[in-house]
Amino acid sequence: MKPCKDIQTQLADFAVGALAERERAEVESHLQECPTCQRELRALRQAGAVLDALEPEEAPADLWQSIRREIETPKQEPAHAPWWEVLFPARWPRLAYAGLAATAILVAALLMTVSRLSPAEDDETQDFLQRHGMLAWNDPLSDKAALGVMLGRSEVGREIQ
Amino acid sequence: MRQNQTMETSDPAVVSRAREGDVEAFGELFRVTHRRIYNFVLSMVTNPEDAADLTQKTYVRAWSALKSLRSDEAFLVWLHRIALNVVRDSRKRIERPTESLDASVEDEDSTGTMEIPDWSLGPEQLVLSEDTQRFVRRAVQRLPEIHRTVVAMHHLEEMEVTAIADVLGVSHGTVLSRLARAREALRKTLEPLLKE
């Protein structure tokens, strides 16, 4: 037979019907011969009976009136909020704004660094456009005025001049 | 003696009328369910004012979500789930300090004036005096929330274990296990009321 110590850890589960078949049989067999565990089980069942006898709490008497008022009041469309409140809702915590500002500064710094580090790519593009413009000079439909302005500003144009 | 608290079933015809926008029908559903929902919410928030406020929010939310209630779904289980979400949402908004669970029940409620229940009447006829009710309620409030909730649903609302599992989204065995742990804790606290 299992010792009382082991059985008593299972008694609450036994009382609520949570034990599996085999465990339940073990507890039942122990209970038949152990008055101590029988008393413990009785106490657990009495605790359950006390809970069953507990009266539910009463909700406030005017609760339905409040609910009815709320569900029958037509919901008002939210007033058009100014753009700064849409972008920066007041309910956001201050930390979120601080994070947003820090991210913006970081992104700006990154963009500036990148633009300084890669001027060659920009020059290359300009150079390509200028050379393409020169090639189009003889095209009868080309915009001579625009090409002139562009070439006038460019290195290639200065070389021609 | 406990008032009539048998398993109220919400009439599907009344639910259907409420779904069509009939406020009176919704009022009827409120009448048969509000006590359970209020006690369920109270088991989670413990403060009666907060419980009333959150119960109101539950029914307002239920009213606007009635169309989403499936015809085969139990209204009461659905309503409990809404209540659970309303309580969870309220906690996301306001972080309230939780009541200490360490204080003993005897600190606030003396057992000196309590009447010991008359066990000769049998569990069905057990009557608890006002003081005893208060003592037991305090003892329940000291339980961890997951245990309080199942105790409220099972013992106060007389909900079936399957329905409780459905509301909480846990297994049948988990509900039984929580009930057993709650029973163990209360057996110690309620010692003065129990018969040898």
mmCIF file of C-alpha atoms in Angstrom:
data_model
loop_
_atom_site.group_PDB
_atom_site.id
_atom_site.type_symbol
_atom_site.label_atom_id
_atom_site.label_comp_id
_atom_site.label_asym_id
_atom_site.label_seq_id
_atom_site.Cartn_x
_atom_site.Cartn_y
_atom_site.Cartn_z
ATOM 1 C CA MET A 1 0.000 0.000 0.000
ATOM 2 C CA LYS A 2 1.243 3.513 -0.879
ATOM 3 C CA PRO A 3 2.222 5.706 2.088
ATOM 4 C CA CYS A 4 -0.257 8.424 3.233
ATOM 5 C CA LYS A 5 2.196 11.156 2.185
ATOM 6 C CA ASP A 6 1.904 10.055 -1.468
ATOM 7 C CA ILE A 7 -1.834 9.506 -1.343
ATOM 8 C CA GLN A 8 -2.503 12.912 0.222
ATOM 9 C CA THR A 9 -0.853 14.704 -2.708
ATOM 10 C CA GLN A 10 -3.482 13.050 -4.934
ATOM 11 C CA LEU A 11 -6.541 13.555 -2.748
ATOM 12 C CA ALA A 12 -7.603 16.930 -4.148
ATOM 13 C CA ASP A 13 -7.359 15.559 -7.689
ATOM 14 C CA PHE A 14 -9.342 12.521 -6.528
ATOM 15 C CA ALA A 15 -12.004 14.782 -4.989
ATOM 16 C CA VAL A 16 -12.571 16.714 -8.233
ATOM 17 C CA GLY A 17 -12.373 13.625 -10.460
ATOM 18 C CA ALA A 18 -9.059 14.500 -12.088
ATOM 19 C CA LEU A 19 -7.314 11.161 -11.575
ATOM 20 C CA ALA A 20 -6.865 8.489 -14.204
ATOM 21 C CA GLU A 21 -8.456 5.082 -13.701
ATOM 22 C CA ARG A 22 -5.374 3.330 -12.216
ATOM 23 C CA GLU A 23 -4.494 6.165 -9.802
ATOM 24 C CA ARG A 24 -8.100 6.446 -8.707
ATOM 25 C CA ALA A 25 -8.184 2.720 -7.898
ATOM 26 C CA GLU A 26 -4.991 3.071 -5.837
ATOM 27 C CA VAL A 27 -6.405 5.970 -3.816
ATOM 28 C CA GLU A 28 -9.728 4.150 -3.277
ATOM 29 C CA SER A 29 -7.938 1.046 -2.037
ATOM 30 C CA HIS A 30 -5.806 3.148 0.355
ATOM 31 C CA LEU A 31 -8.836 5.033 1.674
ATOM 32 C CA GLN A 32 -10.595 1.818 2.649
ATOM 33 C CA GLU A 33 -7.923 1.187 5.253
ATOM 34 C CA CYS A 34 -6.722 4.654 6.281
ATOM 35 C CA PRO A 35 -8.863 6.855 8.575
ATOM 36 C CA THR A 36 -6.329 9.743 8.361
ATOM 37 C CA CYS A 37 -6.669 10.025 4.593
ATOM 38 C CA GLN A 38 -10.439 9.548 4.889
ATOM 39 C CA ARG A 39 -10.550 12.612 7.192
ATOM 40 C CA GLU A 40 -8.396 14.592 4.763
ATOM 41 C CA LEU A 41 -10.679 13.697 1.851
ATOM 42 C CA ARG A 42 -13.743 14.676 3.903
ATOM 43 C CA ALA A 43 -12.162 18.068 4.629
ATOM 44 C CA LEU A 44 -11.446 18.617 0.926
ATOM 45 C CA ARG A 45 -15.034 17.727 0.039
ATOM 46 C CA GLN A 46 -16.334 20.059 2.726
ATOM 47 C CA ALA A 47 -14.187 22.876 1.311
ATOM 48 C CA GLY A 48 -15.921 22.217 -2.025
ATOM 49 C CA ALA A 49 -19.337 22.236 -0.345
ATOM 50 C CA VAL A 50 -18.562 25.591 1.331
ATOM 51 C CA LEU A 51 -17.668 27.020 -2.087
ATOM 52 C CA ASP A 52 -20.894 25.652 -3.557
ATOM 53 C CA ALA A 53 -22.854 27.340 -0.765
ATOM 54 C CA LEU A 54 -21.264 30.710 -1.471
ATOM 55 C CA GLU A 55 -23.753 33.267 -2.800
ATOM 56 C CA PRO A 56 -22.733 34.969 -6.042
ATOM 57 C CA GLU A 57 -22.198 38.726 -5.661
ATOM 58 C CA GLU A 58 -24.955 41.010 -6.934
ATOM 59 C CA ALA A 59 -24.114 43.336 -9.802
ATOM 60 C CA PRO A 60 -25.127 47.021 -9.408
ATOM 61 C CA ALA A 61 -28.889 47.442 -9.928
ATOM 62 C CA ASP A 62 -28.544 50.174 -12.569
ATOM 63 C CA LEU A 63 -26.100 48.248 -14.749
ATOM 64 C CA TRP A 64 -28.597 47.533 -17.542
ATOM 65 C CA GLN A 65 -29.696 51.185 -17.696
ATOM 66 C CA SER A 66 -26.059 52.227 -18.174
ATOM 67 C CA ILE A 67 -25.506 49.591 -20.857
ATOM 68 C CA ARG A 68 -28.733 50.477 -22.666
ATOM 69 C CA ARG A 69 -27.861 54.173 -22.621
ATOM 70 C CA GLU A 70 -24.474 53.390 -24.126
ATOM 71 C CA ILE A 71 -25.673 51.064 -26.874
ATOM 72 C CA GLU A 72 -28.545 53.358 -27.860
ATOM 73 C CA THR A 73 -26.416 56.494 -28.044
ATOM 74 C CA PRO A 74 -25.307 56.877 -31.659
ATOM 75 C CA LYS A 75 -21.544 56.796 -31.890
ATOM 76 C CA GLN A 76 -20.166 60.211 -32.860
ATOM 77 C CA GLU A 77 -17.716 60.362 -35.718
ATOM 78 C CA PRO A 78 -14.353 61.325 -34.308
ATOM 79 C CA ALA A 79 -13.570 65.012 -34.964
ATOM 80 C CA HIS A 80 -11.038 65.603 -37.744
ATOM 81 C CA ALA A 81 -7.733 65.649 -35.929
ATOM 82 C CA PRO A 82 -5.003 68.082 -36.933
ATOM 83 C CA TRP A 83 -2.120 66.553 -38.937
ATOM 84 C CA TRP A 84 0.345 66.693 -36.040
ATOM 85 C CA GLU A 85 -2.013 64.646 -33.870
ATOM 86 C CA VAL A 86 -2.444 62.095 -36.651
ATOM 87 C CA LEU A 87 1.318 61.818 -37.100
ATOM 88 C CA PHE A 88 2.161 61.959 -33.404
ATOM 89 C CA PRO A 89 -0.761 60.599 -31.373
ATOM 90 C CA ALA A 90 -0.812 61.890 -27.806
ATOM 91 C CA ARG A 91 -1.293 58.349 -26.475
ATOM 92 C CA TRP A 92 2.177 57.293 -27.608
ATOM 93 C CA PRO A 93 4.627 57.181 -24.729
ATOM 94 C CA ARG A 94 7.422 59.733 -24.650
ATOM 95 C CA LEU A 95 9.932 56.970 -25.195
ATOM 96 C CA ALA A 96 8.371 56.229 -28.616
ATOM 97 C CA TYR A 97 8.896 59.860 -29.708
ATOM 98 C CA ALA A 98 12.478 59.785 -28.450
ATOM 99 C CA GLY A 99 13.050 56.573 -30.441
ATOM 100 C CA LEU A 100 11.451 58.121 -33.528
ATOM 101 C CA ALA A 101 13.662 61.232 -33.306
ATOM 102 C CA ALA A 102 16.794 59.132 -32.772
ATOM 103 C CA THR A 103 15.925 56.980 -35.801
ATOM 104 C CA ALA A 104 15.323 60.069 -37.966
ATOM 105 C CA ILE A 105 18.718 61.560 -36.961
ATOM 106 C CA LEU A 106 20.445 58.239 -37.637
ATOM 107 C CA VAL A 107 18.844 57.884 -41.079
ATOM 108 C CA ALA A 108 19.748 61.481 -42.007
ATOM 109 C CA ALA A 109 23.363 60.967 -40.900
ATOM 110 C CA LEU A 110 23.550 57.722 -42.878
ATOM 111 C CA LEU A 111 22.206 59.371 -46.044
ATOM 112 C CA MET A 112 24.679 62.242 -45.767
ATOM 113 C CA THR A 113 27.587 59.827 -45.288
ATOM 114 C CA VAL A 114 26.531 57.705 -48.254
ATOM 115 C CA SER A 115 26.130 60.743 -50.512
ATOM 116 C CA ARG A 116 29.634 61.920 -49.597
ATOM 117 C CA LEU A 117 31.216 58.550 -50.020
ATOM 118 C CA SER A 118 29.855 57.843 -53.516
ATOM 119 C CA PRO A 119 30.154 60.988 -55.632
ATOM 120 C CA ALA A 120 31.772 58.940 -58.435
ATOM 121 C CA GLU A 121 28.528 57.193 -59.212
ATOM 122 C CA ASP A 122 26.747 60.549 -59.507
ATOM 123 C CA ASP A 123 29.454 61.956 -61.804
ATOM 124 C CA GLU A 124 29.277 58.864 -63.916
ATOM 125 C CA THR A 125 25.542 59.318 -64.431
ATOM 126 C CA GLN A 126 25.978 62.981 -65.304
ATOM 127 C CA ASP A 127 28.722 62.135 -67.744
ATOM 128 C CA PHE A 128 26.550 59.527 -69.456
ATOM 129 C CA LEU A 129 23.652 61.980 -69.792
ATOM 130 C CA GLN A 130 25.880 64.651 -71.232
ATOM 131 C CA ARG A 131 27.440 62.351 -73.788
ATOM 132 C CA HIS A 132 24.011 61.035 -74.738
ATOM 133 C CA GLY A 133 22.835 64.632 -75.184
ATOM 134 C CA MET A 134 25.723 65.396 -77.479
ATOM 135 C CA LEU A 135 24.954 62.367 -79.612
ATOM 136 C CA ALA A 136 21.342 63.585 -79.931
ATOM 137 C CA TRP A 137 22.454 67.035 -81.115
ATOM 138 C CA ASN A 138 22.085 66.121 -84.776
ATOM 139 C CA ASP A 139 18.635 64.663 -84.305
ATOM 140 C CA PRO A 140 16.219 67.108 -86.041
ATOM 141 C CA LEU A 141 13.611 66.613 -83.331
ATOM 142 C CA SER A 142 15.950 67.159 -80.354
ATOM 143 C CA ASP A 143 15.390 70.095 -77.989
ATOM 144 C CA LYS A 144 18.402 72.186 -78.892
ATOM 145 C CA ALA A 145 17.761 74.793 -76.193
ATOM 146 C CA ALA A 146 17.639 72.234 -73.377
ATOM 147 C CA LEU A 147 20.679 70.410 -74.710
ATOM 148 C CA GLY A 148 22.521 73.687 -74.964
ATOM 149 C CA VAL A 149 21.797 74.582 -71.338
ATOM 150 C CA MET A 150 22.830 71.132 -70.193
ATOM 151 C CA LEU A 151 26.009 71.092 -72.218
ATOM 152 C CA GLY A 152 26.833 74.626 -71.184
ATOM 153 C CA ARG A 153 26.890 73.543 -67.564
ATOM 154 C CA SER A 154 28.851 70.366 -68.159
ATOM 155 C CA GLU A 155 32.544 69.606 -68.255
ATOM 156 C CA VAL A 156 32.200 68.261 -71.829
ATOM 157 C CA GLY A 157 30.490 71.466 -72.870
ATOM 158 C CA ARG A 158 33.251 73.554 -71.322
ATOM 159 C CA GLU A 159 35.793 71.418 -73.215
ATOM 160 C CA ILE A 160 33.937 72.130 -76.519
ATOM 161 C CA GLN A 161 33.777 75.848 -75.708
ATOM 162 C CA MET B 1 -29.547 29.603 0.698
ATOM 163 C CA ARG B 2 -28.253 30.203 -2.766
ATOM 164 C CA GLN B 3 -30.790 31.817 -5.029
ATOM 165 C CA ASN B 4 -31.895 30.204 -8.225
ATOM 166 C CA GLN B 5 -28.621 29.880 -10.053
ATOM 167 C CA THR B 6 -29.243 26.868 -12.204
ATOM 168 C CA MET B 7 -27.613 26.729 -15.610
ATOM 169 C CA GLU B 8 -29.551 29.400 -17.446
ATOM 170 C CA THR B 9 -29.669 28.692 -21.107
ATOM 171 C CA SER B 10 -30.105 31.628 -23.386
ATOM 172 C CA ASP B 11 -33.103 31.065 -25.629
ATOM 173 C CA PRO B 12 -31.838 30.842 -29.251
ATOM 174 C CA ALA B 13 -34.916 32.762 -30.407
ATOM 175 C CA VAL B 14 -34.051 35.634 -28.062
ATOM 176 C CA VAL B 15 -30.418 35.530 -29.220
ATOM 177 C CA SER B 16 -31.651 35.652 -32.803
ATOM 178 C CA ARG B 17 -33.878 38.695 -32.077
ATOM 179 C CA ALA B 18 -30.991 40.445 -30.373
ATOM 180 C CA ARG B 19 -28.816 39.747 -33.435
ATOM 181 C CA GLU B 20 -31.425 41.567 -35.510
ATOM 182 C CA GLY B 21 -30.942 44.637 -33.317
ATOM 183 C CA ASP B 22 -33.753 44.145 -30.795
ATOM 184 C CA VAL B 23 -32.551 45.946 -27.632
ATOM 185 C CA GLU B 24 -35.352 44.431 -25.527
ATOM 186 C CA ALA B 25 -34.185 40.932 -26.500
ATOM 187 C CA PHE B 26 -30.630 41.888 -25.597
ATOM 188 C CA GLY B 27 -31.976 43.133 -22.256
ATOM 189 C CA GLU B 28 -33.518 39.705 -21.714
ATOM 190 C CA LEU B 29 -30.155 38.066 -22.435
ATOM 191 C CA PHE B 30 -28.554 40.496 -19.987
ATOM 192 C CA ARG B 31 -31.100 39.569 -17.313
ATOM 193 C CA VAL B 32 -30.312 35.840 -17.502
ATOM 194 C CA THR B 33 -26.540 36.145 -17.833
ATOM 195 C CA HIS B 34 -25.309 39.289 -16.079
ATOM 196 C CA ARG B 35 -24.884 37.779 -12.637
ATOM 197 C CA ARG B 36 -22.553 35.113 -13.982
ATOM 198 C CA ILE B 37 -20.570 37.544 -16.084
ATOM 199 C CA TYR B 38 -20.270 40.024 -13.207
ATOM 200 C CA ASN B 39 -18.996 37.286 -10.853
ATOM 201 C CA PHE B 40 -16.646 35.962 -13.521
ATOM 202 C CA VAL B 41 -15.176 39.443 -14.048
ATOM 203 C CA LEU B 42 -15.070 40.014 -10.288
ATOM 204 C CA SER B 43 -13.020 36.840 -9.883
ATOM 205 C CA MET B 44 -10.372 38.424 -12.101
ATOM 206 C CA VAL B 45 -10.352 42.046 -10.945
ATOM 207 C CA THR B 46 -11.573 41.647 -7.305
ATOM 208 C CA ASN B 47 -12.676 45.298 -7.118
ATOM 209 C CA PRO B 48 -16.511 45.651 -7.421
ATOM 210 C CA GLU B 49 -16.383 49.063 -9.188
ATOM 211 C CA ASP B 50 -13.931 47.785 -11.797
ATOM 212 C CA ALA B 51 -16.005 44.612 -12.181
ATOM 213 C CA ALA B 52 -19.181 46.648 -12.852
ATOM 214 C CA ASP B 53 -17.367 48.865 -15.350
ATOM 215 C CA LEU B 54 -15.845 45.905 -17.194
ATOM 216 C CA THR B 55 -19.151 44.014 -17.171
ATOM 217 C CA GLN B 56 -20.742 47.027 -18.852
ATOM 218 C CA LYS B 57 -17.949 47.094 -21.447
ATOM 219 C CA THR B 58 -18.477 43.350 -22.026
ATOM 220 C CA TYR B 59 -22.159 43.797 -22.901
ATOM 221 C CA VAL B 60 -21.512 46.882 -25.034
ATOM 222 C CA ARG B 61 -18.861 44.958 -26.969
ATOM 223 C CA ALA B 62 -21.145 41.917 -27.215
ATOM 224 C CA TRP B 63 -23.937 44.095 -28.640
ATOM 225 C CA SER B 64 -21.730 45.372 -31.449
ATOM 226 C CA ALA B 65 -20.266 41.906 -32.098
ATOM 227 C CA LEU B 66 -23.543 39.956 -32.014
ATOM 228 C CA LYS B 67 -23.505 39.483 -35.782
ATOM 229 C CA SER B 68 -20.249 37.530 -35.461
ATOM 230 C CA LEU B 69 -21.845 35.001 -33.083
ATOM 231 C CA ARG B 70 -22.186 31.725 -34.949
ATOM 232 C CA SER B 71 -25.651 30.212 -34.751
ATOM 233 C CA ASP B 72 -24.254 26.977 -33.273
ATOM 234 C CA GLU B 73 -22.165 28.782 -30.677
ATOM 235 C CA ALA B 74 -23.290 28.890 -27.041
ATOM 236 C CA PHE B 75 -24.149 32.489 -26.191
ATOM 237 C CA LEU B 76 -22.912 32.196 -22.598
ATOM 238 C CA VAL B 77 -19.518 30.751 -23.553
ATOM 239 C CA TRP B 78 -19.143 33.437 -26.239
ATOM 240 C CA LEU B 79 -20.031 36.133 -23.703
ATOM 241 C CA HIS B 80 -17.478 34.799 -21.205
ATOM 242 C CA ARG B 81 -14.794 34.956 -23.894
ATOM 243 C CA ILE B 82 -15.668 38.595 -24.573
ATOM 244 C CA ALA B 83 -15.485 39.322 -20.838
ATOM 245 C CA LEU B 84 -12.073 37.665 -20.679
ATOM 246 C CA ASN B 85 -10.815 39.821 -23.566
ATOM 247 C CA VAL B 86 -12.290 42.980 -22.046
ATOM 248 C CA VAL B 87 -10.435 42.296 -18.781
ATOM 249 C CA ARG B 88 -7.196 41.530 -20.652
ATOM 250 C CA ASP B 89 -7.520 44.715 -22.727
ATOM 251 C CA SER B 90 -8.124 46.782 -19.594
ATOM 252 C CA ARG B 91 -4.898 45.411 -18.132
ATOM 253 C CA LYS B 92 -2.930 46.431 -21.207
ATOM 254 C CA ARG B 93 -4.127 50.007 -20.692
ATOM 255 C CA ILE B 94 -3.781 50.317 -16.937
ATOM 256 C CA GLU B 95 -1.143 48.541 -14.942
ATOM 257 C CA ARG B 96 -2.710 48.300 -11.519
ATOM 258 C CA PRO B 97 -0.730 47.103 -8.526
ATOM 259 C CA THR B 98 -1.961 43.609 -7.732
ATOM 260 C CA GLU B 99 -3.207 42.786 -4.280
ATOM 261 C CA SER B 100 -0.686 40.972 -2.167
ATOM 262 C CA LEU B 101 -1.502 37.318 -1.828
ATOM 263 C CA ASP B 102 0.684 36.897 1.216
ATOM 264 C CA ALA B 103 -1.547 38.543 3.795
ATOM 265 C CA SER B 104 -3.524 36.015 5.743
ATOM 266 C CA VAL B 105 -7.312 35.962 5.666
ATOM 267 C CA GLU B 106 -7.453 36.165 9.447
ATOM 268 C CA ASP B 107 -5.647 39.533 9.351
ATOM 269 C CA GLU B 108 -8.780 41.184 8.015
ATOM 270 C CA ASP B 109 -11.620 38.906 8.964
ATOM 271 C CA SER B 110 -11.692 37.534 12.405
ATOM 272 C CA THR B 111 -13.055 34.012 12.593
ATOM 273 C CA GLY B 112 -14.303 34.750 16.104
ATOM 274 C CA THR B 113 -17.806 35.823 15.025
ATOM 275 C CA MET B 114 -18.246 33.196 12.332
ATOM 276 C CA GLU B 115 -20.900 30.562 12.604
ATOM 277 C CA ILE B 116 -19.658 27.089 11.870
ATOM 278 C CA PRO B 117 -21.832 25.577 9.121
ATOM 279 C CA ASP B 118 -24.282 22.910 10.202
ATOM 280 C CA TRP B 119 -22.772 19.859 8.480
ATOM 281 C CA SER B 120 -25.645 17.643 9.618
ATOM 282 C CA LEU B 121 -27.781 19.283 6.901
ATOM 283 C CA GLY B 122 -25.674 17.848 4.079
ATOM 284 C CA PRO B 123 -23.813 19.822 1.417
ATOM 285 C CA GLU B 124 -26.929 20.735 -0.601
ATOM 286 C CA GLN B 125 -28.568 22.476 2.342
ATOM 287 C CA LEU B 126 -25.454 24.133 3.668
ATOM 288 C CA VAL B 127 -26.149 27.732 4.684
ATOM 289 C CA LEU B 128 -23.386 30.203 5.318
ATOM 290 C CA SER B 129 -23.872 33.221 7.568
ATOM 291 C CA GLU B 130 -22.938 36.702 6.311
ATOM 292 C CA ASP B 131 -19.655 36.598 8.223
ATOM 293 C CA THR B 132 -18.805 33.159 6.934
ATOM 294 C CA GLN B 133 -19.596 34.227 3.371
ATOM 295 C CA ARG B 134 -17.247 37.180 3.775
ATOM 296 C CA PHE B 135 -14.530 34.926 5.183
ATOM 297 C CA VAL B 136 -14.834 32.422 2.344
ATOM 298 C CA ARG B 137 -14.876 35.203 -0.251
ATOM 299 C CA ARG B 138 -11.664 36.618 1.203
ATOM 300 C CA ALA B 139 -10.098 33.184 1.095
ATOM 301 C CA VAL B 140 -11.048 32.830 -2.586
ATOM 302 C CA GLN B 141 -9.670 36.291 -3.368
ATOM 303 C CA ARG B 142 -6.292 35.227 -1.991
ATOM 304 C CA LEU B 143 -6.002 32.428 -4.530
ATOM 305 C CA PRO B 144 -3.921 32.962 -7.661
ATOM 306 C CA GLU B 145 -6.065 34.382 -10.455
ATOM 307 C CA ILE B 146 -6.055 31.235 -12.597
ATOM 308 C CA HIS B 147 -7.518 29.335 -9.643
ATOM 309 C CA ARG B 148 -9.986 32.089 -8.648
ATOM 310 C CA THR B 149 -11.405 32.134 -12.150
ATOM 311 C CA VAL B 150 -12.139 28.415 -12.299
ATOM 312 C CA VAL B 151 -13.537 28.478 -8.754
ATOM 313 C CA ALA B 152 -15.912 31.304 -9.720
ATOM 314 C CA MET B 153 -17.042 29.578 -12.892
ATOM 315 C CA HIS B 154 -17.430 26.126 -11.357
ATOM 316 C CA HIS B 155 -18.754 26.871 -7.875
ATOM 317 C CA LEU B 156 -20.531 30.236 -8.267
ATOM 318 C CA GLU B 157 -21.742 29.945 -11.844
ATOM 319 C CA GLU B 158 -22.150 26.174 -11.815
ATOM 320 C CA MET B 159 -20.521 25.896 -15.218
ATOM 321 C CA GLU B 160 -19.555 22.511 -16.567
ATOM 322 C CA VAL B 161 -15.823 21.769 -16.711
ATOM 323 C CA THR B 162 -16.052 21.413 -20.509
ATOM 324 C CA ALA B 163 -17.586 24.882 -20.853
ATOM 325 C CA ILE B 164 -14.907 26.383 -18.571
ATOM 326 C CA ALA B 165 -12.194 24.747 -20.677
ATOM 327 C CA ASP B 166 -13.874 26.172 -23.784
ATOM 328 C CA VAL B 167 -13.939 29.721 -22.382
ATOM 329 C CA LEU B 168 -10.350 29.666 -21.112
ATOM 330 C CA GLY B 169 -8.954 27.796 -24.117
ATOM 331 C CA VAL B 170 -7.338 25.117 -21.942
ATOM 332 C CA SER B 171 -7.840 21.368 -21.656
ATOM 333 C CA HIS B 172 -10.448 19.641 -19.524
ATOM 334 C CA GLY B 173 -7.618 18.190 -17.399
ATOM 335 C CA THR B 174 -6.114 21.643 -16.794
ATOM 336 C CA VAL B 175 -9.424 22.926 -15.444
ATOM 337 C CA LEU B 176 -9.719 19.933 -13.098
ATOM 338 C CA SER B 177 -6.138 20.359 -11.966
ATOM 339 C CA ARG B 178 -6.715 24.070 -11.209
ATOM 340 C CA LEU B 179 -9.854 23.190 -9.274
ATOM 341 C CA ALA B 180 -7.903 20.613 -7.272
ATOM 342 C CA ARG B 181 -5.081 23.064 -6.426
ATOM 343 C CA ALA B 182 -7.643 25.688 -5.401
ATOM 344 C CA ARG B 183 -9.432 23.118 -3.245
ATOM 345 C CA GLU B 184 -6.136 22.181 -1.539
ATOM 346 C CA ALA B 185 -5.339 25.812 -0.742
ATOM 347 C CA LEU B 186 -8.860 26.549 0.506
ATOM 348 C CA ARG B 187 -8.995 23.394 2.590
ATOM 349 C CA LYS B 188 -6.176 24.904 4.706
ATOM 350 C CA THR B 189 -7.642 28.417 4.870
ATOM 351 C CA LEU B 190 -11.166 27.222 5.629
ATOM 352 C CA GLU B 191 -9.983 24.835 8.345
ATOM 353 C CA PRO B 192 -12.023 26.606 11.087
ATOM 354 C CA LEU B 193 -15.250 25.929 9.148
ATOM 355 C CA LEU B 194 -14.646 22.283 8.405
ATOM 356 C CA LYS B 195 -15.936 19.432 10.499
ATOM 357 C CA GLU B 196 -13.463 16.880 11.869
#
